[in-house]
PDB file of C-alpha atoms and ligand atoms in Angstrom:
ATOM      1  CA  UNK A  25     -18.066  12.699  -8.215  1.00  0.00           C
ATOM      2  CA  UNK A  26     -18.667  12.321  -4.500  1.00  0.00           C
ATOM      3  CA  UNK A  27     -16.558   9.901  -2.609  1.00  0.00           C
ATOM      4  CA  UNK A  28     -18.185   6.758  -0.986  1.00  0.00           C
ATOM      5  CA  UNK A  29     -17.032   6.049   2.542  1.00  0.00           C
ATOM      6  CA  UNK A  30     -16.810   2.458   4.113  1.00  0.00           C
ATOM      7  CA  UNK A  31     -18.809   2.066   7.299  1.00  0.00           C
ATOM      8  CA  UNK A  32     -16.824   1.752  10.537  1.00  0.00           C
ATOM      9  CA  UNK A  33     -18.169  -1.748  11.041  1.00  0.00           C
ATOM     10  CA  UNK A  34     -17.062  -3.033   7.706  1.00  0.00           C
ATOM     11  CA  UNK A  35     -13.841  -1.110   7.910  1.00  0.00           C
ATOM     12  CA  UNK A  36     -12.943  -2.868  11.158  1.00  0.00           C
ATOM     13  CA  UNK A  37     -13.755  -6.298   9.805  1.00  0.00           C
ATOM     14  CA  UNK A  38     -11.794  -5.766   6.565  1.00  0.00           C
ATOM     15  CA  UNK A  39      -8.709  -4.315   8.201  1.00  0.00           C
ATOM     16  CA  UNK A  40      -8.339  -7.337  10.568  1.00  0.00           C
ATOM     17  CA  UNK A  41      -9.070  -9.660   7.578  1.00  0.00           C
ATOM     18  CA  UNK A  42      -6.291  -7.942   5.451  1.00  0.00           C
ATOM     19  CA  UNK A  43      -4.016  -8.109   8.531  1.00  0.00           C
ATOM     20  CA  UNK A  44      -4.518 -11.792   8.691  1.00  0.00           C
ATOM     21  CA  UNK A  45      -3.778 -12.222   5.006  1.00  0.00           C
ATOM     22  CA  UNK A  46      -0.650  -9.969   5.361  1.00  0.00           C
ATOM     23  CA  UNK A  47       0.657 -12.113   8.181  1.00  0.00           C
ATOM     24  CA  UNK A  48      -0.169 -15.448   6.412  1.00  0.00           C
ATOM     25  CA  UNK A  49       1.585 -14.363   3.371  1.00  0.00           C
ATOM     26  CA  UNK A  50       4.668 -13.417   5.230  1.00  0.00           C
ATOM     27  CA  UNK A  51       4.483  -9.829   4.289  1.00  0.00           C
ATOM     28  CA  UNK A  52       5.317  -8.734   7.842  1.00  0.00           C
ATOM     29  CA  UNK A  53       7.366  -9.856  10.941  1.00  0.00           C
ATOM     30  CA  UNK A  54       6.851  -8.986  14.448  1.00  0.00           C
ATOM     31  CA  UNK A  55       4.524  -5.880  14.598  1.00  0.00           C
ATOM     32  CA  UNK A  56       5.493  -4.571  11.197  1.00  0.00           C
ATOM     33  CA  UNK A  57       3.078  -3.084   8.736  1.00  0.00           C
ATOM     34  CA  UNK A  58       0.046  -0.954   8.847  1.00  0.00           C
ATOM     35  CA  UNK A  59      -3.348  -0.498   7.293  1.00  0.00           C
ATOM     36  CA  UNK A  60      -5.742   2.408   7.194  1.00  0.00           C
ATOM     37  CA  UNK A  61      -9.019   3.466   5.604  1.00  0.00           C
ATOM     38  CA  UNK A  62     -10.869   6.768   5.464  1.00  0.00           C
ATOM     39  CA  UNK A  63     -14.282   6.761   7.281  1.00  0.00           C
ATOM     40  CA  UNK A  64     -14.978  10.425   6.398  1.00  0.00           C
ATOM     41  CA  UNK A  65     -12.878  13.217   5.050  1.00  0.00           C
ATOM     42  CA  UNK A  66     -11.403  13.860   8.504  1.00  0.00           C
ATOM     43  CA  UNK A  67     -11.490  10.438  10.217  1.00  0.00           C
ATOM     44  CA  UNK A  68      -9.093   7.528   9.611  1.00  0.00           C
ATOM     45  CA  UNK A  69      -9.563   4.083  10.919  1.00  0.00           C
ATOM     46  CA  UNK A  70      -6.126   2.436  11.338  1.00  0.00           C
ATOM     47  CA  UNK A  71      -4.135  -0.312  12.974  1.00  0.00           C
ATOM     48  CA  UNK A  72      -2.356   0.597  16.228  1.00  0.00           C
ATOM     49  CA  UNK A  73       1.328   0.491  16.945  1.00  0.00           C
ATOM     50  CA  UNK A  74       2.796  -2.559  18.605  1.00  0.00           C
ATOM     51  CA  UNK A  75       0.356  -5.170  17.330  1.00  0.00           C
ATOM     52  CA  UNK A  76       0.837  -8.126  15.144  1.00  0.00           C
ATOM     53  CA  UNK A  77      -1.302  -7.798  12.057  1.00  0.00           C
ATOM     54  CA  UNK A  78      -2.157 -11.417  12.051  1.00  0.00           C
ATOM     55  CA  UNK A  79      -3.837 -11.307  15.528  1.00  0.00           C
ATOM     56  CA  UNK A  80      -5.746  -8.154  15.688  1.00  0.00           C
ATOM     57  CA  UNK A  81      -9.313  -7.843  17.128  1.00  0.00           C
ATOM     58  CA  UNK A  82     -11.710  -5.279  15.681  1.00  0.00           C
ATOM     59  CA  UNK A  83     -11.644  -3.283  18.948  1.00  0.00           C
ATOM     60  CA  UNK A  84      -7.875  -2.959  18.823  1.00  0.00           C
ATOM     61  CA  UNK A  85      -8.266  -0.634  15.879  1.00  0.00           C
ATOM     62  CA  UNK A  86      -8.222   3.118  16.409  1.00  0.00           C
ATOM     63  CA  UNK A  87      -9.718   6.211  14.786  1.00  0.00           C
ATOM     64  CA  UNK A  88      -7.489   9.253  14.294  1.00  0.00           C
ATOM     65  CA  UNK A  89      -7.962  12.641  12.722  1.00  0.00           C
ATOM     66  CA  UNK A  90      -5.833  14.058   9.834  1.00  0.00           C
ATOM     67  CA  UNK A  91      -3.230  15.301  12.151  1.00  0.00           C
ATOM     68  CA  UNK A  92      -2.718  11.888  13.654  1.00  0.00           C
ATOM     69  CA  UNK A  93      -4.311  12.441  17.024  1.00  0.00           C
ATOM     70  CA  UNK A  94      -6.491   9.646  18.395  1.00  0.00           C
ATOM     71  CA  UNK A  95     -10.224  10.371  18.315  1.00  0.00           C
ATOM     72  CA  UNK A  96     -11.291   6.912  19.626  1.00  0.00           C
ATOM     73  CA  UNK A  97      -9.430   3.888  20.837  1.00  0.00           C
ATOM     74  CA  UNK A  98      -7.070   2.791  23.667  1.00  0.00           C
ATOM     75  CA  UNK A  99      -3.913   2.287  21.662  1.00  0.00           C
ATOM     76  CA  UNK A 100      -1.466   4.708  19.949  1.00  0.00           C
ATOM     77  CA  UNK A 101      -1.142   5.021  16.080  1.00  0.00           C
ATOM     78  CA  UNK A 102       1.893   3.828  14.426  1.00  0.00           C
ATOM     79  CA  UNK A 103       4.500   6.591  13.564  1.00  0.00           C
ATOM     80  CA  UNK A 104       4.208   5.338  10.067  1.00  0.00           C
ATOM     81  CA  UNK A 105       0.642   6.766  10.003  1.00  0.00           C
ATOM     82  CA  UNK A 106       2.257  10.082   9.078  1.00  0.00           C
ATOM     83  CA  UNK A 107       2.929   8.442   5.649  1.00  0.00           C
ATOM     84  CA  UNK A 108      -0.668   7.204   5.278  1.00  0.00           C
ATOM     85  CA  UNK A 109      -2.014  10.770   6.183  1.00  0.00           C
ATOM     86  CA  UNK A 110       0.325  12.278   3.634  1.00  0.00           C
ATOM     87  CA  UNK A 111      -1.029  10.028   0.948  1.00  0.00           C
ATOM     88  CA  UNK A 112      -4.717  11.012   1.760  1.00  0.00           C
ATOM     89  CA  UNK A 113      -3.759  14.729   1.810  1.00  0.00           C
ATOM     90  CA  UNK A 114      -1.978  14.639  -1.442  1.00  0.00           C
ATOM     91  CA  UNK A 115      -4.364  12.256  -3.447  1.00  0.00           C
ATOM     92  CA  UNK A 116      -8.093  13.026  -3.019  1.00  0.00           C
ATOM     93  CA  UNK A 117      -8.988   9.797  -4.910  1.00  0.00           C
ATOM     94  CA  UNK A 118      -7.403   7.614  -2.225  1.00  0.00           C
ATOM     95  CA  UNK A 119      -9.466   5.974   0.526  1.00  0.00           C
ATOM     96  CA  UNK A 120      -7.120   3.190   1.729  1.00  0.00           C
ATOM     97  CA  UNK A 121      -3.397   2.621   2.358  1.00  0.00           C
ATOM     98  CA  UNK A 122      -1.590  -0.585   2.982  1.00  0.00           C
ATOM     99  CA  UNK A 123       2.074  -0.773   4.183  1.00  0.00           C
ATOM    100  CA  UNK A 124       4.100  -3.997   4.634  1.00  0.00           C
ATOM    101  CA  UNK A 125       7.637  -5.371   4.393  1.00  0.00           C
ATOM    102  CA  UNK A 126       7.096  -8.163   1.837  1.00  0.00           C
ATOM    103  CA  UNK A 127      10.541  -9.874   1.187  1.00  0.00           C
ATOM    104  CA  UNK A 128      10.824  -9.389  -2.521  1.00  0.00           C
ATOM    105  CA  UNK A 129       9.432  -5.876  -2.763  1.00  0.00           C
ATOM    106  CA  UNK A 130      11.651  -4.939   0.182  1.00  0.00           C
ATOM    107  CA  UNK A 131      14.886  -6.575  -1.371  1.00  0.00           C
ATOM    108  CA  UNK A 132      14.325  -4.329  -4.421  1.00  0.00           C
ATOM    109  CA  UNK A 133      13.880  -1.423  -2.017  1.00  0.00           C
ATOM    110  CA  UNK A 134      17.160  -2.319  -0.251  1.00  0.00           C
ATOM    111  CA  UNK A 135      19.015  -2.681  -3.681  1.00  0.00           C
ATOM    112  CA  UNK A 136      17.604   0.730  -4.593  1.00  0.00           C
ATOM    113  CA  UNK A 137      15.773  -0.811  -7.660  1.00  0.00           C
ATOM    114  CA  UNK A 138      12.335   0.572  -8.594  1.00  0.00           C
ATOM    115  CA  UNK A 139       9.698  -1.710  -9.979  1.00  0.00           C
ATOM    116  CA  UNK A 140       8.925   0.044 -13.175  1.00  0.00           C
ATOM    117  CA  UNK A 141       9.608  -2.365 -16.047  1.00  0.00           C
ATOM    118  CA  UNK A 142       6.245  -3.700 -17.526  1.00  0.00           C
ATOM    119  CA  UNK A 143       6.893  -7.532 -17.306  1.00  0.00           C
ATOM    120  CA  UNK A 144       3.345  -8.704 -16.713  1.00  0.00           C
ATOM    121  CA  UNK A 145      -0.296  -7.703 -17.378  1.00  0.00           C
ATOM    122  CA  UNK A 146      -0.695  -7.275 -13.627  1.00  0.00           C
ATOM    123  CA  UNK A 147       2.292  -5.052 -13.336  1.00  0.00           C
ATOM    124  CA  UNK A 148       0.657  -2.657 -15.822  1.00  0.00           C
ATOM    125  CA  UNK A 149      -3.107  -3.066 -14.865  1.00  0.00           C
ATOM    126  CA  UNK A 150      -3.090  -3.683 -11.128  1.00  0.00           C
ATOM    127  CA  UNK A 151       0.099  -2.173  -9.872  1.00  0.00           C
ATOM    128  CA  UNK A 152       1.398   0.307 -12.429  1.00  0.00           C
ATOM    129  CA  UNK A 153       4.983   1.662 -12.216  1.00  0.00           C
ATOM    130  CA  UNK A 154       6.200   1.600  -8.663  1.00  0.00           C
ATOM    131  CA  UNK A 155       8.992   4.131  -8.044  1.00  0.00           C
ATOM    132  CA  UNK A 156      11.606   4.184  -5.220  1.00  0.00           C
ATOM    133  CA  UNK A 157      11.081   6.716  -2.366  1.00  0.00           C
ATOM    134  CA  UNK A 158      14.296   7.838  -0.838  1.00  0.00           C
ATOM    135  CA  UNK A 159      15.328   6.486   2.602  1.00  0.00           C
ATOM    136  CA  UNK A 160      13.619   8.137   5.515  1.00  0.00           C
ATOM    137  CA  UNK A 161      14.240   7.803   9.254  1.00  0.00           C
ATOM    138  CA  UNK A 162      11.375   5.804  10.752  1.00  0.00           C
ATOM    139  CA  UNK A 163       9.034   7.692  12.929  1.00  0.00           C
ATOM    140  CA  UNK A 164      10.056  11.215  11.542  1.00  0.00           C
ATOM    141  CA  UNK A 165       8.491  13.589   9.084  1.00  0.00           C
ATOM    142  CA  UNK A 166      11.032  12.394   6.579  1.00  0.00           C
ATOM    143  CA  UNK A 167       8.727   9.424   5.746  1.00  0.00           C
ATOM    144  CA  UNK A 168       5.877  11.659   4.568  1.00  0.00           C
ATOM    145  CA  UNK A 169       8.361  13.874   2.771  1.00  0.00           C
ATOM    146  CA  UNK A 170       9.783  10.870   0.852  1.00  0.00           C
ATOM    147  CA  UNK A 171       6.392   9.836  -0.524  1.00  0.00           C
ATOM    148  CA  UNK A 172       4.814  13.180  -1.010  1.00  0.00           C
ATOM    149  CA  UNK A 173       6.061  13.685  -4.700  1.00  0.00           C
ATOM    150  CA  UNK A 174       4.677  10.245  -5.654  1.00  0.00           C
ATOM    151  CA  UNK A 175       1.091  10.168  -4.145  1.00  0.00           C
ATOM    152  CA  UNK A 176      -0.635  11.545  -7.189  1.00  0.00           C
ATOM    153  CA  UNK A 177       1.127   9.822 -10.155  1.00  0.00           C
ATOM    154  CA  UNK A 178       1.598   6.344  -8.756  1.00  0.00           C
ATOM    155  CA  UNK A 179      -0.275   3.716  -6.984  1.00  0.00           C
ATOM    156  CA  UNK A 180       2.428   3.058  -4.399  1.00  0.00           C
ATOM    157  CA  UNK A 181       6.072   3.162  -3.707  1.00  0.00           C
ATOM    158  CA  UNK A 182       9.070   1.070  -2.664  1.00  0.00           C
ATOM    159  CA  UNK A 183      10.600   2.642   0.454  1.00  0.00           C
ATOM    160  CA  UNK A 184      14.279   2.517   0.380  1.00  0.00           C
ATOM    161  CA  UNK A 185      15.808   0.172   2.972  1.00  0.00           C
ATOM    162  CA  UNK A 186      12.302  -0.273   4.452  1.00  0.00           C
ATOM    163  CA  UNK A 187       9.429  -1.874   2.471  1.00  0.00           C
ATOM    164  CA  UNK A 188       6.516  -1.109   0.195  1.00  0.00           C
ATOM    165  CA  UNK A 189       3.410   1.134   0.479  1.00  0.00           C
ATOM    166  CA  UNK A 190       0.366   1.098  -1.861  1.00  0.00           C
ATOM    167  CA  UNK A 191      -2.874   3.086  -1.842  1.00  0.00           C
ATOM    168  CA  UNK A 192      -6.277   2.799  -3.777  1.00  0.00           C
ATOM    169  CA  UNK A 193      -9.893   3.863  -3.846  1.00  0.00           C
ATOM    170  CA  UNK A 194     -10.905   1.120  -1.425  1.00  0.00           C
ATOM    171  CA  UNK A 195      -9.339  -1.304   1.077  1.00  0.00           C
ATOM    172  CA  UNK A 196      -9.507  -4.545  -1.001  1.00  0.00           C
ATOM    173  CA  UNK A 197      -8.124  -2.863  -4.045  1.00  0.00           C
ATOM    174  CA  UNK A 198      -5.219  -1.530  -1.972  1.00  0.00           C
ATOM    175  CA  UNK A 199      -4.658  -5.102  -0.484  1.00  0.00           C
ATOM    176  CA  UNK A 200      -4.795  -6.727  -4.035  1.00  0.00           C
ATOM    177  CA  UNK A 201      -2.412  -4.078  -5.142  1.00  0.00           C
ATOM    178  CA  UNK A 202       0.051  -5.083  -2.387  1.00  0.00           C
ATOM    179  CA  UNK A 203      -0.314  -8.772  -3.216  1.00  0.00           C
ATOM    180  CA  UNK A 204       0.274  -8.125  -6.982  1.00  0.00           C
ATOM    181  CA  UNK A 205       3.207  -5.800  -6.365  1.00  0.00           C
ATOM    182  CA  UNK A 206       4.879  -8.511  -4.225  1.00  0.00           C
ATOM    183  CA  UNK A 207       4.218 -11.193  -6.863  1.00  0.00           C
ATOM    184  CA  UNK A 208       5.476  -8.822  -9.582  1.00  0.00           C
ATOM    185  CA  UNK A 209       8.652  -8.180  -7.591  1.00  0.00           C
ATOM    186  CA  UNK A 210       9.339 -11.812  -7.101  1.00  0.00           C
ATOM    187  CA  UNK A 211       8.923 -12.669 -10.744  1.00  0.00           C
ATOM    188  CA  UNK A 212      11.048  -9.621 -11.692  1.00  0.00           C
ATOM    189  CA  UNK A 213      13.879 -10.650  -9.439  1.00  0.00           C
ATOM    190  CA  UNK A 214      13.799 -14.182 -10.790  1.00  0.00           C
ATOM    191  CA  UNK A 215      13.570 -13.322 -14.336  1.00  0.00           C
ATOM    192  CA  UNK A 216      15.793 -10.133 -14.412  1.00  0.00           C
ATOM    193  CA  UNK A 217      18.579 -11.168 -11.937  1.00  0.00           C
ATOM    194  CA  UNK A 218      18.416 -15.034 -11.483  1.00  0.00           C
ATOM    195  CA  UNK A 219      17.583 -16.129 -15.023  1.00  0.00           C
ATOM    196  CA  UNK A 220      19.179 -12.982 -16.367  1.00  0.00           C
ATOM    197  CA  UNK A 221      16.524 -12.366 -18.867  1.00  0.00           C
ATOM    198  CA  UNK A 222      13.250 -10.444 -18.522  1.00  0.00           C
ATOM    199  CA  UNK A 223      11.500  -9.765 -21.754  1.00  0.00           C
ATOM    200  CA  UNK A 224       9.342  -6.597 -21.035  1.00  0.00           C
ATOM    201  CA  UNK A 225       6.012  -5.736 -22.846  1.00  0.00           C
ATOM    202  CA  UNK A 226       6.472  -3.410 -25.765  1.00  0.00           C
ATOM    203  CA  UNK A 227       5.180   0.145 -25.682  1.00  0.00           C
ATOM    204  CA  UNK A 228       2.397  -1.005 -27.970  1.00  0.00           C
ATOM    205  CA  UNK A 229       1.454  -3.797 -25.597  1.00  0.00           C
ATOM    206  CA  UNK A 230       1.451  -1.523 -22.722  1.00  0.00           C
ATOM    207  CA  UNK A 231      -0.747   1.084 -24.495  1.00  0.00           C
ATOM    208  CA  UNK A 232      -3.187  -1.583 -25.717  1.00  0.00           C
ATOM    209  CA  UNK A 233      -3.465  -2.873 -22.077  1.00  0.00           C
ATOM    210  CA  UNK A 234      -4.035   0.658 -20.660  1.00  0.00           C
ATOM    211  CA  UNK A 235      -6.590   1.439 -23.249  1.00  0.00           C
ATOM    212  CA  UNK A 236      -8.342  -1.967 -22.514  1.00  0.00           C
ATOM    213  CA  UNK A 237      -8.539  -1.225 -18.776  1.00  0.00           C
ATOM    214  CA  UNK A 238      -8.963   2.583 -19.054  1.00  0.00           C
ATOM    215  CA  UNK A 239      -5.744   3.447 -17.309  1.00  0.00           C
ATOM    216  CA  UNK A 240      -4.217   6.842 -17.789  1.00  0.00           C
TER     217      UNK A 240
HETATM  218 ZN1   ZN B 322       7.386  -0.272   7.850  1.00  0.00          ZN
END
């Protein structure tokens, strides 16, 4: 099956839109977070470093190659783009990556708790099991090393003492996955740790859902 790529125009529009939503939902502070999408097998449109995701203009975005070198644009890529590139390299089905620091998902990441219990339909269908990637020093190759083993079998990861990253076949799907991940994390924390009781879906419920939505 050949992969469909988004046009550069639509990619710029959608990344800025997702950046605004990310900022509005308090998923990022200061210049945190980054968003990228594949324009072709070797070209990635992404957010630049040092820019608030809530106030990006389409021309602020840059295009990099698979080694992270800038092909087009005036700004520098975020050092976290190494993590995005690693996901693209490891999983040929992925066309978009979204990274943010949403409070609840990040709280789990700080506590060292993965988001793997099936508590909601969304946590099975939209998000899937989200494992915890080990702590990695920001800006180093450790970040790519930490997510490498998880790229093929999961839809995202909690990054220990850092935040969350998700990936998908297209940008909006990746964004919705981040939204659902954060909501699942909040409900999980409230039920499991505040109320002290989280009834999980049974193995049978989970397999029925997976069958219904054609999830492996
Ligand atoms: Zn980050």
